[in-house]
PDB file of C-alpha atoms and ligand atoms in Angstrom:
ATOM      1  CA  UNK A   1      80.579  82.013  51.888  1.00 82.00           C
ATOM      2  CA  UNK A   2      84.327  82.054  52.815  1.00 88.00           C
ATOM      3  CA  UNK A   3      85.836  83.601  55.549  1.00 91.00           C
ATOM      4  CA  UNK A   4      88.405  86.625  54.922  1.00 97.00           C
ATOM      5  CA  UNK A   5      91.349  86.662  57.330  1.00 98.00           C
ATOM      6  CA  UNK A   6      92.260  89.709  58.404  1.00 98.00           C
ATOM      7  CA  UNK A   7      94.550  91.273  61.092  1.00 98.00           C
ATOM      8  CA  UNK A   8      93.272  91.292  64.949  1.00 98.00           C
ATOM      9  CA  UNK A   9      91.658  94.292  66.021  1.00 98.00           C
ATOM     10  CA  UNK A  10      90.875  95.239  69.721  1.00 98.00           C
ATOM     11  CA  UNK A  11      86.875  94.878  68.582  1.00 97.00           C
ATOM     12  CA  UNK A  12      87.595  91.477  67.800  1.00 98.00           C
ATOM     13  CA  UNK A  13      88.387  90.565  71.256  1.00 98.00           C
ATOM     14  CA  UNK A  14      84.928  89.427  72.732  1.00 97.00           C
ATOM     15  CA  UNK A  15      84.549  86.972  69.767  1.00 97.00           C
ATOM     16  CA  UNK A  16      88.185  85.788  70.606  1.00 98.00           C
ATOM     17  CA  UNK A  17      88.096  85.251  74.649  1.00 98.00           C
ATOM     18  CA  UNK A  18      84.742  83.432  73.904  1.00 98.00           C
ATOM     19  CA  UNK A  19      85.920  80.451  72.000  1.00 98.00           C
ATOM     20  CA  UNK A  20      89.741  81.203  73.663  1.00 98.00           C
ATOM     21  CA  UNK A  21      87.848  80.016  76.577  1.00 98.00           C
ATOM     22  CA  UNK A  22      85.713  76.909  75.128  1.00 98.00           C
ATOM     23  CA  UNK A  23      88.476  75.587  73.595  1.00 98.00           C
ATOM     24  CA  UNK A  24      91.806  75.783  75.879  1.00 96.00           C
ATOM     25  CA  UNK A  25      91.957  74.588  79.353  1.00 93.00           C
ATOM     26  CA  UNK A  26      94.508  77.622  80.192  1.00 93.00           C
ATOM     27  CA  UNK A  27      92.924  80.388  77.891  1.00 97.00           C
ATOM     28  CA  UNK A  28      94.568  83.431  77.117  1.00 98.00           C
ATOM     29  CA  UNK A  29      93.780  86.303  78.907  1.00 98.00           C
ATOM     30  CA  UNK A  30      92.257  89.543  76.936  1.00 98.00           C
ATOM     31  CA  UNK A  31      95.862  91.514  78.627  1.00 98.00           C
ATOM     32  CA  UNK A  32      97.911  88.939  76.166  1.00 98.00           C
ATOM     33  CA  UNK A  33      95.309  89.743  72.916  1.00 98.00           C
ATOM     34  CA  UNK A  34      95.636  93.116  74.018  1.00 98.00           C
ATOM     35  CA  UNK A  35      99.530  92.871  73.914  1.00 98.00           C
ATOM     36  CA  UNK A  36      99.835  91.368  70.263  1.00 98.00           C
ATOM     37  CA  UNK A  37      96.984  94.104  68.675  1.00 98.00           C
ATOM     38  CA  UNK A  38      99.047  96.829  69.696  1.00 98.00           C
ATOM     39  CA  UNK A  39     102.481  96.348  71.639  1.00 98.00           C
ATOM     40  CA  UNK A  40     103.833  93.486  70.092  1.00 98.00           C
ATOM     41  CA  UNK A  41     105.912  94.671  67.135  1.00 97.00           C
ATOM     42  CA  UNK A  42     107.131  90.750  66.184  1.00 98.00           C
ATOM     43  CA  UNK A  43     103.382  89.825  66.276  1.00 98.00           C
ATOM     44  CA  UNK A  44     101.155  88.414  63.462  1.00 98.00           C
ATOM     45  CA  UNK A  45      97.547  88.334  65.126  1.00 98.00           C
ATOM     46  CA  UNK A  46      94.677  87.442  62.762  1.00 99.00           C
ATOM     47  CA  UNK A  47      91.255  86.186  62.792  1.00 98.00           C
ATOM     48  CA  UNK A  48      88.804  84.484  60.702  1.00 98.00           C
ATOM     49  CA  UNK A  49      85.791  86.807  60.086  1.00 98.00           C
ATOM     50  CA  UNK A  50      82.857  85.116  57.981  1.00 96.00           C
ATOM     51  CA  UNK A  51      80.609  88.002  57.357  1.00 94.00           C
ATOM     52  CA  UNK A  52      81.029  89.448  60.665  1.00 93.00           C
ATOM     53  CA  UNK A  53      81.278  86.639  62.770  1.00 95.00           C
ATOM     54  CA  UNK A  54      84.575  85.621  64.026  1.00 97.00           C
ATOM     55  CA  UNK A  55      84.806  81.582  63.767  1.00 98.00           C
ATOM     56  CA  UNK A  56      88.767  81.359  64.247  1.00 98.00           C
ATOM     57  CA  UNK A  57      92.018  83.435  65.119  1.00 98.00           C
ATOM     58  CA  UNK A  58      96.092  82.812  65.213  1.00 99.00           C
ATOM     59  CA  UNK A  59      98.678  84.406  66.608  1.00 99.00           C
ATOM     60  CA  UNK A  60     101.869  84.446  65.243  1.00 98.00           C
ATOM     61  CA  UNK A  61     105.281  85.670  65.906  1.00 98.00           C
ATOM     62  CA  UNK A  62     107.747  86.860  63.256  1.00 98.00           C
ATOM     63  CA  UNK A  63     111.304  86.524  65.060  1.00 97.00           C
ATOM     64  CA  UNK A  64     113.972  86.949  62.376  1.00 95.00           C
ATOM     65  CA  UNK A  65     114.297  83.619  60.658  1.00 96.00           C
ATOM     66  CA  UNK A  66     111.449  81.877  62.891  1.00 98.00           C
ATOM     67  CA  UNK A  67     108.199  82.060  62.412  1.00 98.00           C
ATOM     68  CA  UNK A  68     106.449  80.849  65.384  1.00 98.00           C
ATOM     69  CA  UNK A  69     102.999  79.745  65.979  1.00 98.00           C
ATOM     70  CA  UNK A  70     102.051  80.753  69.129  1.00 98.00           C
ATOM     71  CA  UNK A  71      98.189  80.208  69.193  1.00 98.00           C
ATOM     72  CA  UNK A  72      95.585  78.670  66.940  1.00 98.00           C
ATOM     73  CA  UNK A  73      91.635  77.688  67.300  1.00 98.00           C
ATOM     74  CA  UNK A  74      88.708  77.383  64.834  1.00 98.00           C
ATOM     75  CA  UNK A  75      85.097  78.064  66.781  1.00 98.00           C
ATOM     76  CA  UNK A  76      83.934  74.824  68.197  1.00 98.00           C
ATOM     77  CA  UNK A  77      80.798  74.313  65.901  1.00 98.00           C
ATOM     78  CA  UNK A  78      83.672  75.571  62.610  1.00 98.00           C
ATOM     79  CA  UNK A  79      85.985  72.661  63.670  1.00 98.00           C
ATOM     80  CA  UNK A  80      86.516  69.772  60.707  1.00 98.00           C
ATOM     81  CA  UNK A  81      84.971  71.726  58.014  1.00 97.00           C
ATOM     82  CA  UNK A  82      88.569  72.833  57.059  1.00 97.00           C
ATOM     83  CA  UNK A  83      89.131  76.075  58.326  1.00 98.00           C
ATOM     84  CA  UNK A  84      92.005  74.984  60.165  1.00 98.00           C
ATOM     85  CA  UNK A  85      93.838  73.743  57.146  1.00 98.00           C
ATOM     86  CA  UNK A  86      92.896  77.412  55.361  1.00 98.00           C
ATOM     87  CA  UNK A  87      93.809  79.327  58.222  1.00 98.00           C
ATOM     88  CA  UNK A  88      97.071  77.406  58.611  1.00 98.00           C
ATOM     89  CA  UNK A  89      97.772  77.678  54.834  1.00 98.00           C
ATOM     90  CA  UNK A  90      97.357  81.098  55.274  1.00 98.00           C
ATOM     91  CA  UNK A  91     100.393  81.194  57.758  1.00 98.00           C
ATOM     92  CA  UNK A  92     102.851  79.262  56.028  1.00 98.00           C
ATOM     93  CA  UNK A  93     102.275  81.348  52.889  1.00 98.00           C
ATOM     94  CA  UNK A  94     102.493  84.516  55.199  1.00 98.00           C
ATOM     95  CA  UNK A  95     106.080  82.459  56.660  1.00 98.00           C
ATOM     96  CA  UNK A  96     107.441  82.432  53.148  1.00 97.00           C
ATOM     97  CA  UNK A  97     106.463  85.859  51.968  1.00 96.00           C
ATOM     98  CA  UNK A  98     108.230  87.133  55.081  1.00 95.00           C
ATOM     99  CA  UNK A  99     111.487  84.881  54.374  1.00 96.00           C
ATOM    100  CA  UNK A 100     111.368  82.907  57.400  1.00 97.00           C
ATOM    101  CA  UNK A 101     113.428  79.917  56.897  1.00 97.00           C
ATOM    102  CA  UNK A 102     110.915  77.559  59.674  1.00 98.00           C
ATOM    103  CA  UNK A 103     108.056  77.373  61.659  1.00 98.00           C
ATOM    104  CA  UNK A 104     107.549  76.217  65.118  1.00 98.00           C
ATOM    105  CA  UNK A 105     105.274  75.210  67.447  1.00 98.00           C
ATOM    106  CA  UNK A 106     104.136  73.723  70.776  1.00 98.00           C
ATOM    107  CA  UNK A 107     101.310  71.193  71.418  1.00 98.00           C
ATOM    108  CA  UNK A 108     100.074  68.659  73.846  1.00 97.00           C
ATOM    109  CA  UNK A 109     100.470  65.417  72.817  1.00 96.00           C
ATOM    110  CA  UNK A 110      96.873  64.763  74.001  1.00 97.00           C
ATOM    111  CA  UNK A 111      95.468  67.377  71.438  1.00 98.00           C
ATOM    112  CA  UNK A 112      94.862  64.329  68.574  1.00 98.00           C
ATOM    113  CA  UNK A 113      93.140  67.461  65.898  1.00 98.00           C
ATOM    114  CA  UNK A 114      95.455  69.863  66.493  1.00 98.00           C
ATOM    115  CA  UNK A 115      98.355  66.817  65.782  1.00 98.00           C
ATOM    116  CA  UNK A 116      96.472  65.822  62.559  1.00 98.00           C
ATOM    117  CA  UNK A 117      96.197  69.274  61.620  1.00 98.00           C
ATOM    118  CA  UNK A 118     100.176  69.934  62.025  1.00 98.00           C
ATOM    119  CA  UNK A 119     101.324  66.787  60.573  1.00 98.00           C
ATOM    120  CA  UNK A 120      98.768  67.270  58.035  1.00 98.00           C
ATOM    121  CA  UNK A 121     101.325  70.064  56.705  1.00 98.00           C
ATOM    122  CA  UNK A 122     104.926  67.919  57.317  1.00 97.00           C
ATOM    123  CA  UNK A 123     105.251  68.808  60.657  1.00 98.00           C
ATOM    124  CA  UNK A 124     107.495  67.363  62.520  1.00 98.00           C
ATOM    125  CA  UNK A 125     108.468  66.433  66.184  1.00 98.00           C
ATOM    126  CA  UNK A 126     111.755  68.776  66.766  1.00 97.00           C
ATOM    127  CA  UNK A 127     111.477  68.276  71.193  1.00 97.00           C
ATOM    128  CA  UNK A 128     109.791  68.309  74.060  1.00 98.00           C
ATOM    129  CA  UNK A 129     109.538  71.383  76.219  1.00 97.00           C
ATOM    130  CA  UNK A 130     108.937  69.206  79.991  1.00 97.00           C
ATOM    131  CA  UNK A 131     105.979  70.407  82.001  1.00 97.00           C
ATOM    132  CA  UNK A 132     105.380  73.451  79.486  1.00 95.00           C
ATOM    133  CA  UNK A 133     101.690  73.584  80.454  1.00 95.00           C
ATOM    134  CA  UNK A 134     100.380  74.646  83.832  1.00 92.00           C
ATOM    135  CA  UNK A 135      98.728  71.336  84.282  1.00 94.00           C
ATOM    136  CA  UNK A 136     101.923  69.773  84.074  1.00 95.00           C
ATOM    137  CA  UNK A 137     101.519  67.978  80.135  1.00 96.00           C
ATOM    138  CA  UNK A 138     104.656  68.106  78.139  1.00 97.00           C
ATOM    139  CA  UNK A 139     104.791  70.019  75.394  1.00 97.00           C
ATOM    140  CA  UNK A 140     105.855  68.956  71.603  1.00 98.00           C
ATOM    141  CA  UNK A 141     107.542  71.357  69.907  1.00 98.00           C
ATOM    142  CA  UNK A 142     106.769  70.609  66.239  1.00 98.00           C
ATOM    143  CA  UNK A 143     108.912  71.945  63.118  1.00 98.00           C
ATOM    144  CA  UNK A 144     108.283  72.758  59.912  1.00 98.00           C
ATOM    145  CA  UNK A 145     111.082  73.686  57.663  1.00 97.00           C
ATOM    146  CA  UNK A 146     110.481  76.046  54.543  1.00 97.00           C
ATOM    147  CA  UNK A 147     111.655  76.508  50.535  1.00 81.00           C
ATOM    148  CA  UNK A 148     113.600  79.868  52.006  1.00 61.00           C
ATOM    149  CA  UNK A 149     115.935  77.934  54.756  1.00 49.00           C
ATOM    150  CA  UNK A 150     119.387  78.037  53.965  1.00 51.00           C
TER     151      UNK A 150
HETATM  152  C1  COA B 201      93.253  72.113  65.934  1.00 64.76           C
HETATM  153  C2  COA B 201      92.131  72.883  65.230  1.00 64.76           C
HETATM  154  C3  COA B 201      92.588  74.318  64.995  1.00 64.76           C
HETATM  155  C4  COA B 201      91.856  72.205  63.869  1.00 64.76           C
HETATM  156  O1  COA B 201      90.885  72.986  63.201  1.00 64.76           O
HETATM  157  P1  COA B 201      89.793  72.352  62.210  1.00 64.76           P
HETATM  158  O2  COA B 201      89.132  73.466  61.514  1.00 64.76           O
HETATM  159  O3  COA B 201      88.952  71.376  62.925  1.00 64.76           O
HETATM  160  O4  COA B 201      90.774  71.573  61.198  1.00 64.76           O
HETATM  161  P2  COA B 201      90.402  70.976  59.761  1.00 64.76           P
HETATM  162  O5  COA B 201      88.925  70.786  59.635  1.00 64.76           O
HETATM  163  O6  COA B 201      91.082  71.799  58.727  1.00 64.76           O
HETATM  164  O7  COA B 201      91.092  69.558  59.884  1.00 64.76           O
HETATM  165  C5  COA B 201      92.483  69.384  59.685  1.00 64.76           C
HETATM  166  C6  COA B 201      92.823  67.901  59.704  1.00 64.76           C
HETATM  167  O8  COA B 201      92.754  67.434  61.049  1.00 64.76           O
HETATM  168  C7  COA B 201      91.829  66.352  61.143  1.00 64.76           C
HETATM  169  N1  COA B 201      91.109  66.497  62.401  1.00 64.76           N
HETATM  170  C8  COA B 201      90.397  67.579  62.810  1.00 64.76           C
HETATM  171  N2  COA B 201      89.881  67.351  64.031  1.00 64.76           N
HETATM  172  C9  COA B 201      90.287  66.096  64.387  1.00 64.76           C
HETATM  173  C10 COA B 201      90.073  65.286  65.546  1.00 64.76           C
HETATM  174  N3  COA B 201      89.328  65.726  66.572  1.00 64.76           N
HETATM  175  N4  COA B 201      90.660  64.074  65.599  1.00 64.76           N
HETATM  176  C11 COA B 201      91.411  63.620  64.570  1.00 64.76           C
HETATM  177  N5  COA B 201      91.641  64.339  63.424  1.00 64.76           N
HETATM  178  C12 COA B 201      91.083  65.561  63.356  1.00 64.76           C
HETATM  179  C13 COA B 201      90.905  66.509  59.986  1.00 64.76           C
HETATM  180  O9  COA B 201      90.348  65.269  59.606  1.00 64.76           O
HETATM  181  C14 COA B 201      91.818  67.086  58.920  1.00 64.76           C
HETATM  182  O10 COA B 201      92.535  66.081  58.233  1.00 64.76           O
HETATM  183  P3  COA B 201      92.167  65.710  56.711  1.00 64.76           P
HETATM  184  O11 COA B 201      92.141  67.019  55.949  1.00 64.76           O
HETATM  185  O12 COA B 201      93.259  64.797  56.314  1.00 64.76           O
HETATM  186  O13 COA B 201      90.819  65.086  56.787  1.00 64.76           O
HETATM  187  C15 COA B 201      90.811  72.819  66.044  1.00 64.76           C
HETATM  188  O14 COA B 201      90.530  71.486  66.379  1.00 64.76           O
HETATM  189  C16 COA B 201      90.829  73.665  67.307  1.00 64.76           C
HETATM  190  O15 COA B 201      90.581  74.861  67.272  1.00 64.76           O
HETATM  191  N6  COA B 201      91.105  73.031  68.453  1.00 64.76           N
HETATM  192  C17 COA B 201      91.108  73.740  69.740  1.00 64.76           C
HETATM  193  C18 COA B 201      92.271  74.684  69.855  1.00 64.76           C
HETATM  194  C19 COA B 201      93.589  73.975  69.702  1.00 64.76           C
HETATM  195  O16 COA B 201      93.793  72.882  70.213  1.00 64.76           O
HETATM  196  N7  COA B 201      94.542  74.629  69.008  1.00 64.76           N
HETATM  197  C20 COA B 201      95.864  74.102  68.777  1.00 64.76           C
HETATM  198  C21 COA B 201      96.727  74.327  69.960  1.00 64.76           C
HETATM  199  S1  COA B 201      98.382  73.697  69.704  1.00 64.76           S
END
């Protein structure tokens, strides 16, 4: 079976928080899901339902001619099976559809999948955001240009 993707809803949220949590030493809080669902108009929330079961989510925002990926994560027992590469696919067609011209992103340098994943796609290194994360890691802030950039 494939998963669908669909928008975020507010039901979606225990699902969410529980891998949120596995998966990120600084998790979201539900406040910030909460924020994206229904408050958020630049927001892009979706997750990855496989008959019922959410096994991955991303939020994105849609600001003008950026697209920016603000959080990603396949389930823990769902990683390397290639959901991140369809979930991600997803985006960047979602990013051209909407006309934005590129996509960003910040990562740790430490996060080796997450890396393979982006550069996977021709993403790029475009800087380094210093102490971005609360335990003090730098971030990378990787690029990804699109067909609609001018
Ligand atoms: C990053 C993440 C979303 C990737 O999801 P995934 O479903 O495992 O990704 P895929 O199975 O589609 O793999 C994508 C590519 O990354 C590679 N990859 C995946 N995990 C890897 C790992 N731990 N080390 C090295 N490469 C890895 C795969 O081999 C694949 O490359 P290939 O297609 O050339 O073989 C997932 O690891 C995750 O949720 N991590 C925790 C949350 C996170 O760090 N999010 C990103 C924050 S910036």
């Amino acid at each position: 079976m494939k998963p669908v993707i669909r928008r975020m809803q507010e039901e979606d949220l225990d699902f969410v928080l529980r891998i949120e949590q596995r998966v990120f030493p600084d998790p979201w809080q539900r406040t910030s899901f909460q924020f994206e669902i229904h408050a958020n108009r630049f927001s892009y929330p979706v997750v990855l339902d496989l008959e019922g079961e959410i096994i991955g989510y991303a939020v994105a925002w849609e600001i003008f001619e950026e697209f920016h990926i603000a959080n990603i994560a396949i389930h823990p027992d769902y990683q390397k099976q290639g959901w991140g590469t369809y979930l991600m696919q997803h985006l960047i067609d979602r990013a051209e559809k909407m006309g934005s011209h590129y996509i960003l992103l910040e990562v740790r340098p430490s996060n080796k999948a997450a890396m393979a994943l982006y550069n996977k796609f021709g993403f790029f290194p475009h800087g380094v955001r210093k102490r971005y994360y609360r335990d003090g890691e730098d971030a990378i802030v990787m690029r990804k240009n699109l067909q609609t950039q001018v």
